[in-house]
């Protein structure tokens, strides 16, 4: 179809099915990704015979402060570094309706990068250029009612603008997470918290990626606001 390559997301599914808990099968999984990348690199693009097909591999952040056996870690990154052209790191979805809060706290992003690439003294790590730091262009609208058991979820640009127009809320800045948010009450008088990226929050994350020597991946371009592109 004339594409430049493949974006593959499999690690999260392998973890969910327990494949990564068995060391031997985990190794086979890594070998599969490695061989796929090597095969793509040996295949020319239909549009340009001198251009080889590429592999972008999607990886999730660790599930805890200490790497678990099913987490994608520094050794996995090194193992696949030559076969994979870029690792799309999903540094978003930190919070959920059962645990409302920021989408992608900056300190958490820094922690994930340190875990994969080493401490701040190792930012010249050549593997950093393979990391595509995930930046969300969507936000979240969380219900804060205990009676309703929580609720809400992702919103995109048009939803965010509609909430701003209807409720005229005061935007607040959370310096700990590096994100803007606001509160409002819906028609049933249930209180909501809305976290949505802003030029300031995106700028901070772009600067973080730049300081590490990383690239970025966006989820996803069509969900954001037009003026986000002024930063890119």
PDB file of C-alpha atoms in Angstrom:
ATOM      1  CA  UNK A   1       0.000   0.000   0.000  1.00  0.00           C
ATOM      2  CA  UNK A   2       3.015   2.274  -0.207  1.00  0.00           C
ATOM      3  CA  UNK A   3       3.430   2.717   3.560  1.00  0.00           C
ATOM      4  CA  UNK A   4       6.790   3.502   5.187  1.00  0.00           C
ATOM      5  CA  UNK A   5       6.556   0.553   7.558  1.00  0.00           C
ATOM      6  CA  UNK A   6       4.629  -0.856  10.521  1.00  0.00           C
ATOM      7  CA  UNK A   7       3.579   0.356  13.949  1.00  0.00           C
ATOM      8  CA  UNK A   8       3.207  -2.720  16.144  1.00  0.00           C
ATOM      9  CA  UNK A   9       1.548  -2.839  19.565  1.00  0.00           C
ATOM     10  CA  UNK A  10       1.794  -6.280  21.150  1.00  0.00           C
ATOM     11  CA  UNK A  11       3.580  -5.975  24.497  1.00  0.00           C
ATOM     12  CA  UNK A  12       0.479  -4.972  26.484  1.00  0.00           C
ATOM     13  CA  UNK A  13      -1.512  -7.904  25.040  1.00  0.00           C
ATOM     14  CA  UNK A  14       1.321 -10.334  25.731  1.00  0.00           C
ATOM     15  CA  UNK A  15       1.429  -9.106  29.319  1.00  0.00           C
ATOM     16  CA  UNK A  16      -2.355  -9.431  29.696  1.00  0.00           C
ATOM     17  CA  UNK A  17      -2.277 -13.041  28.455  1.00  0.00           C
ATOM     18  CA  UNK A  18       0.613 -13.969  30.757  1.00  0.00           C
ATOM     19  CA  UNK A  19       3.050 -14.661  27.926  1.00  0.00           C
ATOM     20  CA  UNK A  20       5.756 -12.452  29.418  1.00  0.00           C
ATOM     21  CA  UNK A  21       5.763 -14.278  32.756  1.00  0.00           C
ATOM     22  CA  UNK A  22       7.496 -17.298  31.198  1.00  0.00           C
ATOM     23  CA  UNK A  23      11.190 -16.422  30.526  1.00  0.00           C
ATOM     24  CA  UNK A  24      11.502 -18.755  27.535  1.00  0.00           C
ATOM     25  CA  UNK A  25       8.330 -17.509  25.839  1.00  0.00           C
ATOM     26  CA  UNK A  26       9.262 -13.929  26.730  1.00  0.00           C
ATOM     27  CA  UNK A  27      12.527 -14.456  24.858  1.00  0.00           C
ATOM     28  CA  UNK A  28      10.627 -15.823  21.847  1.00  0.00           C
ATOM     29  CA  UNK A  29       8.427 -12.717  21.902  1.00  0.00           C
ATOM     30  CA  UNK A  30      11.504 -10.496  21.775  1.00  0.00           C
ATOM     31  CA  UNK A  31      12.941 -12.572  18.955  1.00  0.00           C
ATOM     32  CA  UNK A  32       9.695 -12.182  16.997  1.00  0.00           C
ATOM     33  CA  UNK A  33       9.917  -8.366  17.192  1.00  0.00           C
ATOM     34  CA  UNK A  34      13.605  -8.496  16.335  1.00  0.00           C
ATOM     35  CA  UNK A  35      13.085 -10.695  13.267  1.00  0.00           C
ATOM     36  CA  UNK A  36      10.142  -8.573  12.118  1.00  0.00           C
ATOM     37  CA  UNK A  37      12.329  -5.460  12.237  1.00  0.00           C
ATOM     38  CA  UNK A  38      15.171  -7.169  10.403  1.00  0.00           C
ATOM     39  CA  UNK A  39      12.766  -8.364   7.706  1.00  0.00           C
ATOM     40  CA  UNK A  40      11.341  -4.877   7.239  1.00  0.00           C
ATOM     41  CA  UNK A  41      14.839  -3.399   7.047  1.00  0.00           C
ATOM     42  CA  UNK A  42      15.668  -5.821   4.241  1.00  0.00           C
ATOM     43  CA  UNK A  43      12.561  -4.762   2.274  1.00  0.00           C
ATOM     44  CA  UNK A  44      12.543  -1.712   0.004  1.00  0.00           C
ATOM     45  CA  UNK A  45       9.728   0.798  -0.096  1.00  0.00           C
ATOM     46  CA  UNK A  46       7.542   0.707  -3.207  1.00  0.00           C
ATOM     47  CA  UNK A  47       7.936   4.471  -3.516  1.00  0.00           C
ATOM     48  CA  UNK A  48      11.710   4.566  -3.107  1.00  0.00           C
ATOM     49  CA  UNK A  49      13.960   1.558  -3.686  1.00  0.00           C
ATOM     50  CA  UNK A  50      16.693   3.154  -1.584  1.00  0.00           C
ATOM     51  CA  UNK A  51      14.397   3.482   1.442  1.00  0.00           C
ATOM     52  CA  UNK A  52      13.890   0.473   3.719  1.00  0.00           C
ATOM     53  CA  UNK A  53      10.674  -0.214   5.585  1.00  0.00           C
ATOM     54  CA  UNK A  54      10.653   0.762   9.254  1.00  0.00           C
ATOM     55  CA  UNK A  55       9.309  -0.702  12.485  1.00  0.00           C
ATOM     56  CA  UNK A  56       7.885   1.433  15.291  1.00  0.00           C
ATOM     57  CA  UNK A  57       7.204  -0.592  18.431  1.00  0.00           C
ATOM     58  CA  UNK A  58       4.701   0.571  21.046  1.00  0.00           C
ATOM     59  CA  UNK A  59       5.742   0.189  24.687  1.00  0.00           C
ATOM     60  CA  UNK A  60       3.865   1.020  27.864  1.00  0.00           C
ATOM     61  CA  UNK A  61       5.250   2.614  31.026  1.00  0.00           C
ATOM     62  CA  UNK A  62       6.100   0.311  33.959  1.00  0.00           C
ATOM     63  CA  UNK A  63       3.211  -0.659  36.200  1.00  0.00           C
ATOM     64  CA  UNK A  64       5.093   0.193  39.414  1.00  0.00           C
ATOM     65  CA  UNK A  65       8.240   1.893  40.688  1.00  0.00           C
ATOM     66  CA  UNK A  66      10.111  -1.398  40.465  1.00  0.00           C
ATOM     67  CA  UNK A  67      10.218  -3.235  37.147  1.00  0.00           C
ATOM     68  CA  UNK A  68       8.080  -6.376  37.055  1.00  0.00           C
ATOM     69  CA  UNK A  69       8.848  -9.413  34.900  1.00  0.00           C
ATOM     70  CA  UNK A  70       6.193  -8.384  32.387  1.00  0.00           C
ATOM     71  CA  UNK A  71       7.380  -4.760  32.091  1.00  0.00           C
ATOM     72  CA  UNK A  72       9.365  -3.505  29.124  1.00  0.00           C
ATOM     73  CA  UNK A  73      12.715  -2.450  30.586  1.00  0.00           C
ATOM     74  CA  UNK A  74      16.193  -1.177  29.682  1.00  0.00           C
ATOM     75  CA  UNK A  75      17.480  -4.618  28.660  1.00  0.00           C
ATOM     76  CA  UNK A  76      14.546  -5.103  26.288  1.00  0.00           C
ATOM     77  CA  UNK A  77      15.216  -1.666  24.824  1.00  0.00           C
ATOM     78  CA  UNK A  78      18.849  -2.569  24.189  1.00  0.00           C
ATOM     79  CA  UNK A  79      17.966  -6.000  22.775  1.00  0.00           C
ATOM     80  CA  UNK A  80      15.620  -4.522  20.167  1.00  0.00           C
ATOM     81  CA  UNK A  81      17.452  -1.249  19.517  1.00  0.00           C
ATOM     82  CA  UNK A  82      18.967  -2.251  16.169  1.00  0.00           C
ATOM     83  CA  UNK A  83      15.826  -3.933  14.844  1.00  0.00           C
ATOM     84  CA  UNK A  84      13.388  -1.198  15.887  1.00  0.00           C
ATOM     85  CA  UNK A  85      13.491   2.317  14.419  1.00  0.00           C
ATOM     86  CA  UNK A  86      11.500   3.938  17.205  1.00  0.00           C
ATOM     87  CA  UNK A  87       9.790   2.995  20.466  1.00  0.00           C
ATOM     88  CA  UNK A  88       6.438   4.751  20.915  1.00  0.00           C
ATOM     89  CA  UNK A  89       6.301   5.232  24.699  1.00  0.00           C
ATOM     90  CA  UNK A  90       2.760   5.581  26.048  1.00  0.00           C
ATOM     91  CA  UNK A  91       3.370   8.210  28.724  1.00  0.00           C
ATOM     92  CA  UNK A  92      -0.315   9.046  29.191  1.00  0.00           C
ATOM     93  CA  UNK A  93      -3.419   7.498  30.809  1.00  0.00           C
ATOM     94  CA  UNK A  94      -1.833   7.877  34.244  1.00  0.00           C
ATOM     95  CA  UNK A  95      -5.271   8.429  35.803  1.00  0.00           C
ATOM     96  CA  UNK A  96      -8.664   6.800  35.286  1.00  0.00           C
ATOM     97  CA  UNK A  97     -12.296   7.240  36.435  1.00  0.00           C
ATOM     98  CA  UNK A  98     -11.581   5.239  39.598  1.00  0.00           C
ATOM     99  CA  UNK A  99      -8.497   7.344  40.370  1.00  0.00           C
ATOM    100  CA  UNK A 100      -9.156  10.818  38.900  1.00  0.00           C
ATOM    101  CA  UNK A 101      -6.221  13.085  38.262  1.00  0.00           C
ATOM    102  CA  UNK A 102      -3.772  14.383  35.661  1.00  0.00           C
ATOM    103  CA  UNK A 103      -3.335  12.648  32.324  1.00  0.00           C
ATOM    104  CA  UNK A 104       0.458  12.467  32.296  1.00  0.00           C
ATOM    105  CA  UNK A 105       2.212  14.002  35.331  1.00  0.00           C
ATOM    106  CA  UNK A 106       5.565  15.472  34.351  1.00  0.00           C
ATOM    107  CA  UNK A 107       7.399  13.875  37.296  1.00  0.00           C
ATOM    108  CA  UNK A 108       6.005  10.485  36.275  1.00  0.00           C
ATOM    109  CA  UNK A 109       7.234  11.007  32.707  1.00  0.00           C
ATOM    110  CA  UNK A 110      10.687  11.852  34.070  1.00  0.00           C
ATOM    111  CA  UNK A 111      10.634   8.730  36.224  1.00  0.00           C
ATOM    112  CA  UNK A 112       9.719   6.504  33.262  1.00  0.00           C
ATOM    113  CA  UNK A 113      12.532   7.970  31.140  1.00  0.00           C
ATOM    114  CA  UNK A 114      15.059   7.501  33.945  1.00  0.00           C
ATOM    115  CA  UNK A 115      13.950   3.902  34.355  1.00  0.00           C
ATOM    116  CA  UNK A 116      14.459   3.168  30.661  1.00  0.00           C
ATOM    117  CA  UNK A 117      17.502   5.325  29.931  1.00  0.00           C
ATOM    118  CA  UNK A 118      19.310   5.739  33.260  1.00  0.00           C
ATOM    119  CA  UNK A 119      19.739   8.766  35.504  1.00  0.00           C
ATOM    120  CA  UNK A 120      20.180  12.374  34.441  1.00  0.00           C
ATOM    121  CA  UNK A 121      23.913  11.872  34.051  1.00  0.00           C
ATOM    122  CA  UNK A 122      23.277   9.468  31.185  1.00  0.00           C
ATOM    123  CA  UNK A 123      21.135  11.684  28.960  1.00  0.00           C
ATOM    124  CA  UNK A 124      23.632  11.314  26.158  1.00  0.00           C
ATOM    125  CA  UNK A 125      22.484   7.686  25.966  1.00  0.00           C
ATOM    126  CA  UNK A 126      22.304   6.846  22.259  1.00  0.00           C
ATOM    127  CA  UNK A 127      19.108   4.869  22.853  1.00  0.00           C
ATOM    128  CA  UNK A 128      17.268   8.062  23.804  1.00  0.00           C
ATOM    129  CA  UNK A 129      16.939   8.999  20.139  1.00  0.00           C
ATOM    130  CA  UNK A 130      14.929   5.803  19.641  1.00  0.00           C
ATOM    131  CA  UNK A 131      12.327   6.830  22.236  1.00  0.00           C
ATOM    132  CA  UNK A 132       9.235   8.643  20.986  1.00  0.00           C
ATOM    133  CA  UNK A 133       7.792  10.280  24.090  1.00  0.00           C
ATOM    134  CA  UNK A 134       4.006   9.950  24.112  1.00  0.00           C
ATOM    135  CA  UNK A 135       2.059  13.213  24.313  1.00  0.00           C
ATOM    136  CA  UNK A 136      -1.730  13.137  24.586  1.00  0.00           C
ATOM    137  CA  UNK A 137      -3.847  15.592  22.603  1.00  0.00           C
ATOM    138  CA  UNK A 138      -6.996  14.362  24.372  1.00  0.00           C
ATOM    139  CA  UNK A 139      -8.029  15.017  27.966  1.00  0.00           C
ATOM    140  CA  UNK A 140     -10.265  13.522  30.637  1.00  0.00           C
ATOM    141  CA  UNK A 141     -13.508  14.592  32.264  1.00  0.00           C
ATOM    142  CA  UNK A 142     -13.877  12.779  35.583  1.00  0.00           C
ATOM    143  CA  UNK A 143     -16.949  12.647  37.817  1.00  0.00           C
ATOM    144  CA  UNK A 144     -16.020  13.248  41.461  1.00  0.00           C
ATOM    145  CA  UNK A 145     -19.252  11.885  42.943  1.00  0.00           C
ATOM    146  CA  UNK A 146     -18.719   9.013  45.360  1.00  0.00           C
ATOM    147  CA  UNK A 147     -22.388   8.037  45.103  1.00  0.00           C
ATOM    148  CA  UNK A 148     -22.082   7.390  41.388  1.00  0.00           C
ATOM    149  CA  UNK A 149     -18.918   5.344  41.931  1.00  0.00           C
ATOM    150  CA  UNK A 150     -16.862   7.668  39.789  1.00  0.00           C
ATOM    151  CA  UNK A 151     -17.101   7.868  36.066  1.00  0.00           C
ATOM    152  CA  UNK A 152     -16.264   9.893  33.031  1.00  0.00           C
ATOM    153  CA  UNK A 153     -13.387   9.424  30.650  1.00  0.00           C
ATOM    154  CA  UNK A 154     -11.620  10.749  27.608  1.00  0.00           C
ATOM    155  CA  UNK A 155     -12.684  13.926  25.812  1.00  0.00           C
ATOM    156  CA  UNK A 156     -11.327  15.482  22.632  1.00  0.00           C
ATOM    157  CA  UNK A 157     -10.920  19.089  21.565  1.00  0.00           C
ATOM    158  CA  UNK A 158     -14.521  19.851  20.603  1.00  0.00           C
ATOM    159  CA  UNK A 159     -15.807  18.404  23.910  1.00  0.00           C
ATOM    160  CA  UNK A 160     -13.343  20.543  25.852  1.00  0.00           C
ATOM    161  CA  UNK A 161     -14.334  23.727  24.025  1.00  0.00           C
ATOM    162  CA  UNK A 162     -18.025  22.981  24.617  1.00  0.00           C
ATOM    163  CA  UNK A 163     -17.404  22.617  28.368  1.00  0.00           C
ATOM    164  CA  UNK A 164     -15.478  25.895  28.453  1.00  0.00           C
ATOM    165  CA  UNK A 165     -18.262  27.700  26.598  1.00  0.00           C
ATOM    166  CA  UNK A 166     -21.040  26.270  28.769  1.00  0.00           C
ATOM    167  CA  UNK A 167     -19.497  26.554  32.240  1.00  0.00           C
ATOM    168  CA  UNK A 168     -16.939  29.381  31.882  1.00  0.00           C
ATOM    169  CA  UNK A 169     -14.707  27.762  34.530  1.00  0.00           C
ATOM    170  CA  UNK A 170     -11.528  29.163  36.057  1.00  0.00           C
ATOM    171  CA  UNK A 171      -8.507  27.289  34.744  1.00  0.00           C
ATOM    172  CA  UNK A 172      -6.081  26.194  37.439  1.00  0.00           C
ATOM    173  CA  UNK A 173      -2.443  25.120  37.137  1.00  0.00           C
ATOM    174  CA  UNK A 174      -1.167  22.055  38.989  1.00  0.00           C
ATOM    175  CA  UNK A 175       2.575  22.639  39.325  1.00  0.00           C
ATOM    176  CA  UNK A 176       3.184  19.083  40.586  1.00  0.00           C
ATOM    177  CA  UNK A 177       1.835  17.448  37.436  1.00  0.00           C
ATOM    178  CA  UNK A 178       2.463  20.327  35.046  1.00  0.00           C
ATOM    179  CA  UNK A 179      -1.130  20.331  33.778  1.00  0.00           C
ATOM    180  CA  UNK A 180      -4.082  22.710  33.632  1.00  0.00           C
ATOM    181  CA  UNK A 181      -7.465  21.629  35.003  1.00  0.00           C
ATOM    182  CA  UNK A 182     -10.818  23.001  36.051  1.00  0.00           C
ATOM    183  CA  UNK A 183     -13.925  22.005  38.018  1.00  0.00           C
ATOM    184  CA  UNK A 184     -17.571  22.291  37.039  1.00  0.00           C
ATOM    185  CA  UNK A 185     -20.980  20.966  38.152  1.00  0.00           C
ATOM    186  CA  UNK A 186     -23.192  19.209  35.607  1.00  0.00           C
ATOM    187  CA  UNK A 187     -26.985  19.412  35.214  1.00  0.00           C
ATOM    188  CA  UNK A 188     -27.422  16.930  38.069  1.00  0.00           C
ATOM    189  CA  UNK A 189     -25.149  19.068  40.261  1.00  0.00           C
ATOM    190  CA  UNK A 190     -22.408  16.412  40.172  1.00  0.00           C
ATOM    191  CA  UNK A 191     -18.938  17.886  40.453  1.00  0.00           C
ATOM    192  CA  UNK A 192     -16.419  17.132  37.684  1.00  0.00           C
ATOM    193  CA  UNK A 193     -12.679  17.644  37.241  1.00  0.00           C
ATOM    194  CA  UNK A 194     -11.376  18.174  33.715  1.00  0.00           C
ATOM    195  CA  UNK A 195      -7.738  17.754  32.775  1.00  0.00           C
ATOM    196  CA  UNK A 196      -6.832  18.816  29.259  1.00  0.00           C
ATOM    197  CA  UNK A 197      -3.466  19.635  27.644  1.00  0.00           C
ATOM    198  CA  UNK A 198      -2.590  23.285  27.131  1.00  0.00           C
ATOM    199  CA  UNK A 199       0.169  25.102  25.288  1.00  0.00           C
ATOM    200  CA  UNK A 200       2.081  25.353  28.561  1.00  0.00           C
ATOM    201  CA  UNK A 201       1.758  21.663  29.481  1.00  0.00           C
ATOM    202  CA  UNK A 202       2.703  20.504  25.973  1.00  0.00           C
ATOM    203  CA  UNK A 203       5.635  22.923  25.891  1.00  0.00           C
ATOM    204  CA  UNK A 204       7.004  21.458  29.142  1.00  0.00           C
ATOM    205  CA  UNK A 205       6.823  17.935  27.732  1.00  0.00           C
ATOM    206  CA  UNK A 206       8.461  18.944  24.468  1.00  0.00           C
ATOM    207  CA  UNK A 207      11.283  20.499  26.482  1.00  0.00           C
ATOM    208  CA  UNK A 208      11.618  17.301  28.520  1.00  0.00           C
ATOM    209  CA  UNK A 209      11.879  15.234  25.335  1.00  0.00           C
ATOM    210  CA  UNK A 210      14.428  17.677  23.940  1.00  0.00           C
ATOM    211  CA  UNK A 211      16.556  17.518  27.090  1.00  0.00           C
ATOM    212  CA  UNK A 212      16.776  13.730  26.807  1.00  0.00           C
ATOM    213  CA  UNK A 213      17.287  13.718  23.049  1.00  0.00           C
ATOM    214  CA  UNK A 214      13.984  11.887  22.467  1.00  0.00           C
ATOM    215  CA  UNK A 215      11.425  12.278  19.713  1.00  0.00           C
ATOM    216  CA  UNK A 216       7.674  12.458  20.313  1.00  0.00           C
ATOM    217  CA  UNK A 217       4.575  10.485  19.379  1.00  0.00           C
ATOM    218  CA  UNK A 218       1.121  12.070  19.538  1.00  0.00           C
ATOM    219  CA  UNK A 219      -2.135  10.355  20.478  1.00  0.00           C
ATOM    220  CA  UNK A 220      -3.633  11.579  18.417  1.00  0.00           C
ATOM    221  CA  UNK A 221      -3.355  14.541  16.076  1.00  0.00           C
ATOM    222  CA  UNK A 222      -7.052  14.836  15.201  1.00  0.00           C
ATOM    223  CA  UNK A 223      -8.127  14.969  18.856  1.00  0.00           C
ATOM    224  CA  UNK A 224      -6.359  18.185  19.818  1.00  0.00           C
ATOM    225  CA  UNK A 225      -6.873  21.899  19.339  1.00  0.00           C
ATOM    226  CA  UNK A 226      -5.632  23.682  16.226  1.00  0.00           C
ATOM    227  CA  UNK A 227      -3.211  25.925  18.088  1.00  0.00           C
ATOM    228  CA  UNK A 228      -1.308  22.916  19.471  1.00  0.00           C
ATOM    229  CA  UNK A 229       0.471  22.787  16.123  1.00  0.00           C
ATOM    230  CA  UNK A 230       2.107  26.149  16.848  1.00  0.00           C
ATOM    231  CA  UNK A 231       4.450  24.268  19.186  1.00  0.00           C
ATOM    232  CA  UNK A 232       5.354  21.414  16.826  1.00  0.00           C
TER     233      UNK A 232
END
